[in-house]
Amino acid sequence: HTNRTFTIHTPTKYARKEYIGNAANHGEMATVFAKLMIDGKDHGVNAFIVPIRNRDKQPVNGVVIEDCGHKMGLNGVDNGIIYFDKVVIPYENMLDRFAQVNEAGEFETPIPSDNRRFFTMLGTLVGGRIGIPRSALAAGKTGLAIAIKYGDKRRQFGPEGASEVPILNYRMHQQRLMPYLANAYALHFSLQYLTKRFVNRKEDEMQEIEALAAGMKAYTTWNTRDALQECREACGGKGYLSENRIDDLKNDTEIYTTFEGDNTVLMQLVAKNRLGEFRKEFGEMNVSSIFNYVLEQAKTAVTEKNPFATRNTDEAHLKSREFHLNAFKYREKEIVTSAARRFKRLVDDGLDAFDAANVLHPHMMQIADSYLDRVILEQFQAQLDVVQDEGLKEVLERLYHLFALNKISEHKEYYLEQGYMEGSKTKAIRKLVSQLCWEIRQDAVPLVDAFNIPESCLAPIVTNKKGEA
Ligand SMILES: Cc1cc2nc3c(=O)[nH]c(=O)nc-3n(C[C@H](O)[C@H](O)[C@H](O)COP(=O)(O)OP(=O)(O)OC[C@H]3O[C@@H](n4cnc5c(N)ncnc54)[C@H](O)[C@@H]3O)c2cc1C
């Protein structure tokens, strides 16, 4: 206080920060999140701007920087490790939107809880958690554009005496790629929705938006990881050639599942938010809303779980938006309710809250996954409503049906266990998924052209710049 300075210090070797982007060679300034201690009192984590390098690129006195080393991808970014040894910075370098040190050297903040203040500051990271899935989706779309265009050109085998057929005509090839094409469209719409919500955010929506961003980050980056692997294999040996780009796309985006928050940990954050919302809903329930809740449950049992519904294999029913939304909502609600019940039982039986949450970890992944599935489905449905062009609507509807039915099919064990569907229905859905993949194949090339990816970002196997496929 006397000198109006802060001293930034890494107290032990393991308090260092690893993996800082641009730290190893180039960064000159860092935003450092550090515990603020004034006269021995801990005021929680605050943010400070700290010079780490001079203009001549040498670390400043007291700053030690190490290179993280060669990575699987993203080697254009120089990730580094930073330690501080009593680095003195001026008072003005504290980022003081949420907390300040006043003229008398006292700590002041409009958010008294250290924890809440920390999470408010971390809210800044939400922008990154929207950028990462958007970037992952772009990589996934690029991989799909390469694999689908290649599949349309590359011919292998065919009927006796006739010419060979494009590999995209093979049903199995379609079933490997078309669901990812449907996912790409679904994620495109829901990431647009998330971005709009974030741009127009109000303070009281932030918790929900943060949870949605965390979930969409995990959901999209996992989808890209899996889609690119499938795209690589779908291009056969050509897919393995670096010039055909899936190499770099895979290596650079694989880490998206870890940075800006590890996906598994982010899914827990989403699940905690959903459980919190559930608790709030129940906490605020009076006798009449509890009665309505029970009535709602009973109605679901009668309308959706009666033998006619669970065995209904009529195509119009299987393609109805109402059926999809009901099925997605059923899974979401049932999973969150049973997790809350399990948690309460474990705690009532004497388990500590941390251990009880640990027992529930796999269940929590399902809470987050089913919530995200429902949000994405709703956004796809909303998009269908705004499309005017009838031809376009028809094609988008096919993609939508594939997205919805493929998701239901992925969770068929769940629906069978719950008695929500019978085997005849899940079998009919499987057949319809195959049929939709076949139908979408006809429009697959224009559907990836619509991503409008510049030719320079595609691959020689599809742009014909180098040799024939
Ligand atoms: C290329 C790259 C660039 C990066 N850039 C930056 C940067 O610019 N700035 C920055 O601050 N950071 C950066 N990071 C750090 C990144 O954010 C972390 O690596 C990430 O948050 C994961 O933390 P961790 O590495 O400590 O993994 P850990 O926390 O050790 O996780 C290891 C494994 O344990 C699992 N796990 C951990 N906790 C739990 C739990 N509670 N429940 C269940 N499973 C759990 C995880 O799912 C994961 O699979 C970068 C990392 C990389 C690889």
Short mmCIF file of C-alpha atoms and ligand atoms in Angstrom, two decimals, residues 17-21 71 74 79 255 258-262 264-265 268 361, ligand 1:
data_model
loop_
_atom_site.label_atom_id
_atom_site.label_comp_id
_atom_site.label_asym_id
_atom_site.label_seq_id
_atom_site.Cartn_x
_atom_site.Cartn_y
_atom_site.Cartn_z
CA LYS A 17 0.58 -21.94 -14.72
CA GLU A 18 1.04 -24.33 -17.61
CA TYR A 19 -0.03 -24.19 -21.22
CA ILE A 20 -0.42 -20.46 -21.65
CA GLY A 21 -1.03 -19.66 -25.33
CA LYS A 71 2.42 -30.95 -29.41
CA LEU A 74 -1.49 -26.35 -32.99
CA ASN A 79 2.32 -22.65 -25.31
CA ILE A 255 -7.45 -30.73 -28.22
CA THR A 258 -9.64 -30.37 -23.39
CA PHE A 259 -8.83 -26.67 -23.53
CA GLU A 260 -11.19 -23.89 -22.54
CA GLY A 261 -12.33 -26.45 -19.97
CA ASP A 262 -12.13 -30.24 -20.14
CA THR A 264 -16.09 -34.13 -18.98
CA VAL A 265 -15.69 -31.45 -16.32
CA GLN A 268 -20.60 -31.84 -14.85
CA HIS A 361 -20.84 -38.72 -12.21
C1 LIG B 1 -2.86 -26.85 -26.53
C2 LIG B 1 -3.35 -26.29 -25.23
C3 LIG B 1 -3.52 -24.92 -25.11
C4 LIG B 1 -3.94 -24.37 -23.91
N1 LIG B 1 -4.04 -23.01 -23.81
C5 LIG B 1 -4.30 -22.45 -22.59
C6 LIG B 1 -4.26 -21.03 -22.43
O1 LIG B 1 -4.00 -20.29 -23.37
N2 LIG B 1 -4.53 -20.53 -21.21
C7 LIG B 1 -4.82 -21.33 -20.13
O2 LIG B 1 -5.08 -20.82 -19.05
N3 LIG B 1 -4.87 -22.68 -20.27
C8 LIG B 1 -4.59 -23.26 -21.45
N4 LIG B 1 -4.60 -24.64 -21.58
C9 LIG B 1 -4.87 -25.45 -20.39
C10 LIG B 1 -6.20 -26.20 -20.49
O3 LIG B 1 -7.26 -25.33 -20.22
C11 LIG B 1 -6.15 -27.39 -19.50
O4 LIG B 1 -5.23 -28.32 -20.01
C12 LIG B 1 -7.54 -28.01 -19.34
O5 LIG B 1 -8.40 -27.16 -18.64
C13 LIG B 1 -7.48 -29.36 -18.61
O6 LIG B 1 -6.79 -29.25 -17.41
P1 LIG B 1 -5.60 -30.25 -17.10
O7 LIG B 1 -4.67 -30.30 -18.27
O8 LIG B 1 -5.02 -29.83 -15.79
O9 LIG B 1 -6.28 -31.67 -17.01
P2 LIG B 1 -6.74 -32.44 -15.70
O10 LIG B 1 -7.61 -31.57 -14.87
O11 LIG B 1 -5.54 -33.04 -15.05
O12 LIG B 1 -7.62 -33.58 -16.36
C14 LIG B 1 -7.11 -34.85 -16.76
C15 LIG B 1 -8.29 -35.82 -16.93
O13 LIG B 1 -8.94 -35.99 -15.69
C16 LIG B 1 -10.33 -35.82 -15.84
N5 LIG B 1 -10.86 -35.10 -14.68
C17 LIG B 1 -10.32 -34.02 -14.04
N6 LIG B 1 -11.12 -33.59 -13.06
C18 LIG B 1 -12.20 -34.42 -13.05
C19 LIG B 1 -13.39 -34.49 -12.28
N7 LIG B 1 -13.68 -33.60 -11.34
N8 LIG B 1 -14.29 -35.45 -12.59
C20 LIG B 1 -14.06 -36.34 -13.57
N9 LIG B 1 -12.94 -36.33 -14.33
C21 LIG B 1 -12.03 -35.38 -14.08
C22 LIG B 1 -10.52 -34.95 -17.07
O14 LIG B 1 -11.77 -35.24 -17.72
C23 LIG B 1 -9.34 -35.33 -17.94
O15 LIG B 1 -9.72 -36.39 -18.80
C24 LIG B 1 -4.22 -25.21 -22.80
C25 LIG B 1 -4.07 -26.60 -22.93
C26 LIG B 1 -3.63 -27.14 -24.13
C27 LIG B 1 -3.45 -28.63 -24.21
#
